[in-house]
Short mmCIF file of N, CA and C in Angstrom, two decimals:
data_model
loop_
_atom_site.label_atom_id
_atom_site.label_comp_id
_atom_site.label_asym_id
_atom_site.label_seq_id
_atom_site.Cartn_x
_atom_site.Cartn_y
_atom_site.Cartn_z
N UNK S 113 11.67 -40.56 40.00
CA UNK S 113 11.51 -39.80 38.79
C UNK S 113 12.83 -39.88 38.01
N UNK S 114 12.88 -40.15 36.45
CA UNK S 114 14.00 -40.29 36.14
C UNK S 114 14.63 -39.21 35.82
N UNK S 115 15.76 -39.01 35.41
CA UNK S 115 16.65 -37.75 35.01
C UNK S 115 15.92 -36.53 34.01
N UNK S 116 15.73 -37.69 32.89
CA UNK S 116 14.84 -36.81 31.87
C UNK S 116 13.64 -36.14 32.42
N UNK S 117 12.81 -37.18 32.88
CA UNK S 117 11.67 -36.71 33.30
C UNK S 117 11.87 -35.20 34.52
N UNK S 118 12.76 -35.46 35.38
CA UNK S 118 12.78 -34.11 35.94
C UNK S 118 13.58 -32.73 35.42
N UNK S 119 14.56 -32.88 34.48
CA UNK S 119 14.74 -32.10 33.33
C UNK S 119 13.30 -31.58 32.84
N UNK S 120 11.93 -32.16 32.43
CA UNK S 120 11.00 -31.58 31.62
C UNK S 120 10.59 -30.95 32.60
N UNK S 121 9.85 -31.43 33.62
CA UNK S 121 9.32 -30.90 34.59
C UNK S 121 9.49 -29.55 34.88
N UNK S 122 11.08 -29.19 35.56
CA UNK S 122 11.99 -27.78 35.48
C UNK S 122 11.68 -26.87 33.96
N UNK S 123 12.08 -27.59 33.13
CA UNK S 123 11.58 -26.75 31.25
C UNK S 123 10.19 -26.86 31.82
N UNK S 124 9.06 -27.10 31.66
CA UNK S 124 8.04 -27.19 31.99
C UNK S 124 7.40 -26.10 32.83
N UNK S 125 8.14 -25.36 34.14
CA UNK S 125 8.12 -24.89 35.22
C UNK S 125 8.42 -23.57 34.65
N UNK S 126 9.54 -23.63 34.12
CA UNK S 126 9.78 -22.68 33.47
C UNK S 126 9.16 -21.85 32.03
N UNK S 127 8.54 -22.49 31.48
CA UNK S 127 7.95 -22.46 30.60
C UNK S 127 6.62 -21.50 30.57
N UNK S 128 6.09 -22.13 31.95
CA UNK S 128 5.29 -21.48 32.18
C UNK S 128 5.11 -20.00 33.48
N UNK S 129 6.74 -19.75 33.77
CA UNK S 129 6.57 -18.92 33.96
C UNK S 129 6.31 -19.40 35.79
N UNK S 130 6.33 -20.48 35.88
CA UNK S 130 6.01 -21.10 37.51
C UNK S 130 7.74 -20.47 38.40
N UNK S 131 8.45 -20.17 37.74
CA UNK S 131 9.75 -20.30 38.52
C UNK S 131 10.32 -18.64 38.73
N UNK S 132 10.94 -17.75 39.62
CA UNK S 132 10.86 -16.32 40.24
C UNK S 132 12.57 -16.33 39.63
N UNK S 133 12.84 -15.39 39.88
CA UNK S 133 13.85 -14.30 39.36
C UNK S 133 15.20 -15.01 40.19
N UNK S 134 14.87 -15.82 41.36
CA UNK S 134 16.03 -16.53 42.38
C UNK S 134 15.97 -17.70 42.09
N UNK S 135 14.79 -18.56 41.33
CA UNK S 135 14.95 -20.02 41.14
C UNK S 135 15.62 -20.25 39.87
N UNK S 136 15.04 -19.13 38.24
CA UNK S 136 16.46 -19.22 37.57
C UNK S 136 17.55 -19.87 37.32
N UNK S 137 18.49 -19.15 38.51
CA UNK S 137 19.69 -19.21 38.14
C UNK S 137 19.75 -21.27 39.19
N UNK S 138 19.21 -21.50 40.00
CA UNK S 138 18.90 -22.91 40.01
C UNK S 138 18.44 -23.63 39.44
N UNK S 139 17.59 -23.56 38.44
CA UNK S 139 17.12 -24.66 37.43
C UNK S 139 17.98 -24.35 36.27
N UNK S 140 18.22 -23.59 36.09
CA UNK S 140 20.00 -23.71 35.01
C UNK S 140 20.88 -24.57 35.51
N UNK S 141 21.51 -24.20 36.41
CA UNK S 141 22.15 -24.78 36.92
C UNK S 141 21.99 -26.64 37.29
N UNK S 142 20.90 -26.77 37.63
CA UNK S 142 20.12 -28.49 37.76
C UNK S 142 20.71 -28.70 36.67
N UNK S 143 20.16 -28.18 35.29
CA UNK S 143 20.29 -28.70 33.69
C UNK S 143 21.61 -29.12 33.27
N UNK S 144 22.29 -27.53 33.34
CA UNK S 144 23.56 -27.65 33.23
C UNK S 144 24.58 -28.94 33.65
N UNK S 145 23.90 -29.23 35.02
CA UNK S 145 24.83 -30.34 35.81
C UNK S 145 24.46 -31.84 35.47
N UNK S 146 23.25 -31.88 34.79
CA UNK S 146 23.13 -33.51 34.02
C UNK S 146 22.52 -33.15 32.26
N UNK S 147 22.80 -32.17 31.58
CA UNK S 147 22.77 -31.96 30.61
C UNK S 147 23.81 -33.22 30.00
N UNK S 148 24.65 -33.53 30.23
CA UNK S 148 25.55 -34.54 29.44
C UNK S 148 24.42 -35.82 29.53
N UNK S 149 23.74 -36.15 30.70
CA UNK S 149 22.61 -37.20 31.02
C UNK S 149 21.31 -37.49 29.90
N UNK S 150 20.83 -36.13 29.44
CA UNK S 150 19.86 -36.10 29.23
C UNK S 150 19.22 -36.75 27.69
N UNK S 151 18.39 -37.30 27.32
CA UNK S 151 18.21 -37.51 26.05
C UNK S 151 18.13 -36.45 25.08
N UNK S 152 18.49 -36.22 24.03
CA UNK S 152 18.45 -34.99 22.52
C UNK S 152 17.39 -34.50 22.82
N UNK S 153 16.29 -35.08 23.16
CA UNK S 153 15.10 -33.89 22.86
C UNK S 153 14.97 -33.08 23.90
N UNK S 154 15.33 -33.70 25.15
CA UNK S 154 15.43 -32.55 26.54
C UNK S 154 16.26 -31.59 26.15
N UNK S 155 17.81 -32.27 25.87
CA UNK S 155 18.85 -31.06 25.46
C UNK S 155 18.11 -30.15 24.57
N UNK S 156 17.49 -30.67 23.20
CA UNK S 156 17.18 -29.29 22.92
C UNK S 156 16.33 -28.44 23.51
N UNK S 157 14.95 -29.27 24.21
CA UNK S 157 14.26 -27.96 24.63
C UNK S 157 14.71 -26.90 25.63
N UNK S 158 15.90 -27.37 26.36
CA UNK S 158 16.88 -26.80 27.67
C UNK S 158 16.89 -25.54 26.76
N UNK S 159 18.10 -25.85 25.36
CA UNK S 159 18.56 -24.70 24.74
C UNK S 159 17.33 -23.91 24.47
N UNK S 160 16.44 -24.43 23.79
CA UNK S 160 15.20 -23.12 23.14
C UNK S 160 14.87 -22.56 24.36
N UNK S 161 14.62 -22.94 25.24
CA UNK S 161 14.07 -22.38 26.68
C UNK S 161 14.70 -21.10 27.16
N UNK S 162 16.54 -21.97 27.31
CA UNK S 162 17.85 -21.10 27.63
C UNK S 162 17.83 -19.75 26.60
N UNK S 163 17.69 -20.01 25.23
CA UNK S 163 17.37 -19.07 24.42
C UNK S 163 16.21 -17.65 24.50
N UNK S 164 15.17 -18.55 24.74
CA UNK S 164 13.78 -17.75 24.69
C UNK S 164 14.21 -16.54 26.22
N UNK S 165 14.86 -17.63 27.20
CA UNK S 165 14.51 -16.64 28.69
C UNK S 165 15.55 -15.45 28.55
N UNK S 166 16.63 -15.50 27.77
CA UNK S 166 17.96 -14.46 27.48
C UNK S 166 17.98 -14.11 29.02
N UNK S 167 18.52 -15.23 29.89
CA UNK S 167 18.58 -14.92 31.46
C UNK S 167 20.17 -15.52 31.22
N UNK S 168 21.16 -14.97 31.90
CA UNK S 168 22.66 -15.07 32.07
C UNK S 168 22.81 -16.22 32.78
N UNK S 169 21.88 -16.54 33.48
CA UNK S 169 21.71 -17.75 33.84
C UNK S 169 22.09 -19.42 33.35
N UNK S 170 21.74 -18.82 31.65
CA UNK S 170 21.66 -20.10 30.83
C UNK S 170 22.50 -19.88 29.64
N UNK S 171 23.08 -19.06 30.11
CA UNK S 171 24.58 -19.02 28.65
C UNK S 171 25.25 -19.93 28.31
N UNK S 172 25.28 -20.76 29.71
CA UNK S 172 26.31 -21.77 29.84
C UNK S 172 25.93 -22.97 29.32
N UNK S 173 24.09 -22.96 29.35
CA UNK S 173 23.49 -24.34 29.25
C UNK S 173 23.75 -24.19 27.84
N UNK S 174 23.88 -22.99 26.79
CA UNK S 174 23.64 -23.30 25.22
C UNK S 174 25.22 -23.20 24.85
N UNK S 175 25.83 -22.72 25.85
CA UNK S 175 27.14 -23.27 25.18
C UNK S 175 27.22 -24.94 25.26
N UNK S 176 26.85 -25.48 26.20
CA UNK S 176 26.82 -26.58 26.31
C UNK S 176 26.46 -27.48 24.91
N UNK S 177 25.53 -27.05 24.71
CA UNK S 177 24.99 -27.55 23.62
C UNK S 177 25.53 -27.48 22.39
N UNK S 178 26.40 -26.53 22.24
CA UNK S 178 27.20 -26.10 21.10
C UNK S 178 28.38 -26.94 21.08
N UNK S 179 28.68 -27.61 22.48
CA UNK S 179 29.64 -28.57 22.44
C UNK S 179 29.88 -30.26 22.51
N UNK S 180 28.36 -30.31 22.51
CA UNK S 180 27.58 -31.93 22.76
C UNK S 180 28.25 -33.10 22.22
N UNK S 181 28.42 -34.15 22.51
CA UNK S 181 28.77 -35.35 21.36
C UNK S 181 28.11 -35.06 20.47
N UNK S 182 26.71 -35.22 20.41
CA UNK S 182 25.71 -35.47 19.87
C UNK S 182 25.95 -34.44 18.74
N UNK S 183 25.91 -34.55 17.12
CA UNK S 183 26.12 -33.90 16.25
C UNK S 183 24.52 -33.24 15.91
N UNK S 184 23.36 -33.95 16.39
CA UNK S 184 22.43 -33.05 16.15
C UNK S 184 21.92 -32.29 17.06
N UNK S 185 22.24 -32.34 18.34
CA UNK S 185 22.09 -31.23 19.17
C UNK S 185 23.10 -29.93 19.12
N UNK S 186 23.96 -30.22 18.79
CA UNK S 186 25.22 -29.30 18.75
C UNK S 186 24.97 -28.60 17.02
N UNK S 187 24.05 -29.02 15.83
CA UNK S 187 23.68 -28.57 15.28
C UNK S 187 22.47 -27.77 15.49
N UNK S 188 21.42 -28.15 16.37
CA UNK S 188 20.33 -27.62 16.60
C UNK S 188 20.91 -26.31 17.40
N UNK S 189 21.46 -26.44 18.40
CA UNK S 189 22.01 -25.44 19.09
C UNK S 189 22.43 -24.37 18.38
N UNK S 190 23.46 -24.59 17.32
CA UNK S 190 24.24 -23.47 16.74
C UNK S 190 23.10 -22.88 15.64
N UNK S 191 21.89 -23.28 15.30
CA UNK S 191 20.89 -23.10 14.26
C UNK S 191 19.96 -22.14 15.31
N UNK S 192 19.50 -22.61 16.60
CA UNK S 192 18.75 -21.96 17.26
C UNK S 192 19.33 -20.96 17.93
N UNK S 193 20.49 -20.86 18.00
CA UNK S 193 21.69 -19.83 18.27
C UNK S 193 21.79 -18.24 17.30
N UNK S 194 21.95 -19.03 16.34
CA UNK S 194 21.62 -18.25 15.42
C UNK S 194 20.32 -17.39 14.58
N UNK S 195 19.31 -18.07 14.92
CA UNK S 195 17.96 -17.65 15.04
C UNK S 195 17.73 -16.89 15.74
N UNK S 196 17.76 -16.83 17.17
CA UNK S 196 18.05 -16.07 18.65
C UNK S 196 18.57 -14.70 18.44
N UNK S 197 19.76 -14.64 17.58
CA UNK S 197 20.82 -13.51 17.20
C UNK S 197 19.99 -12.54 16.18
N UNK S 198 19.23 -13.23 15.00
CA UNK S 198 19.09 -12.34 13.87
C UNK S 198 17.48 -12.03 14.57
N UNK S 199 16.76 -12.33 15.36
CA UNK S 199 15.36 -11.95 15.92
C UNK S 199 15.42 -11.39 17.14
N UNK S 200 16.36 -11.00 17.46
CA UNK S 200 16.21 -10.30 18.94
C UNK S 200 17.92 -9.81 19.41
N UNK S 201 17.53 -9.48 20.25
CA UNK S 201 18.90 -8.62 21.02
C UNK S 201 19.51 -9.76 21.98
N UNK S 202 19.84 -10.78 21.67
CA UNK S 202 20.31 -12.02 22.21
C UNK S 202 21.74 -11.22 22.54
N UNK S 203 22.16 -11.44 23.70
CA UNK S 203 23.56 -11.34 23.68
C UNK S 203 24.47 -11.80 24.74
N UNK S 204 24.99 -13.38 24.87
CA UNK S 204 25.29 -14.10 25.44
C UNK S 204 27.16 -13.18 26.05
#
């Protein structure tokens, strides 16, 4: 299975709510550790995900993102960052 592909899988898992209160802070962590790997569109859905779950877990994954090569993930990030902030009690 390639990198990306098990990146979705985990978003995927999570998504739906398949993953408990102890797996969390491990599938952050997975992300986090080949997030530099992953293609733009995984990175972003990591962040919306990291966003949506407001689990402490994944602070790290959207800072990540805020710091990317990639100028449109690191834009998407700071846009969905900011979205996050003015619709909810986000507080990284």
């Amino acid at each position: 299975m390639s990198l990306d592909a098990a990146a979705g899988f985990a978003i995927a898992l999570l998504t739906h709510g398949r993953l408990d209160d102890f797996q969390l802070p491990q599938a952050a962590q997975f992300l986090q550790a080949h997030f530099e790997s992953l293609d733009a569109e995984t990175k972003m859905a990591a962040i919306t995900l990291g966003l949506q779950l407001q689990h402490p877990a994944f602070f790290a994954l959207v800072q990540q993102g805020l710091h990317d090569p990639d100028p449109a993930v690191r834009h998407y990030a700071d846009d969905a960052l900011c979205t996050a902030r003015r619709s909810s009690a986000y507080q990284p």
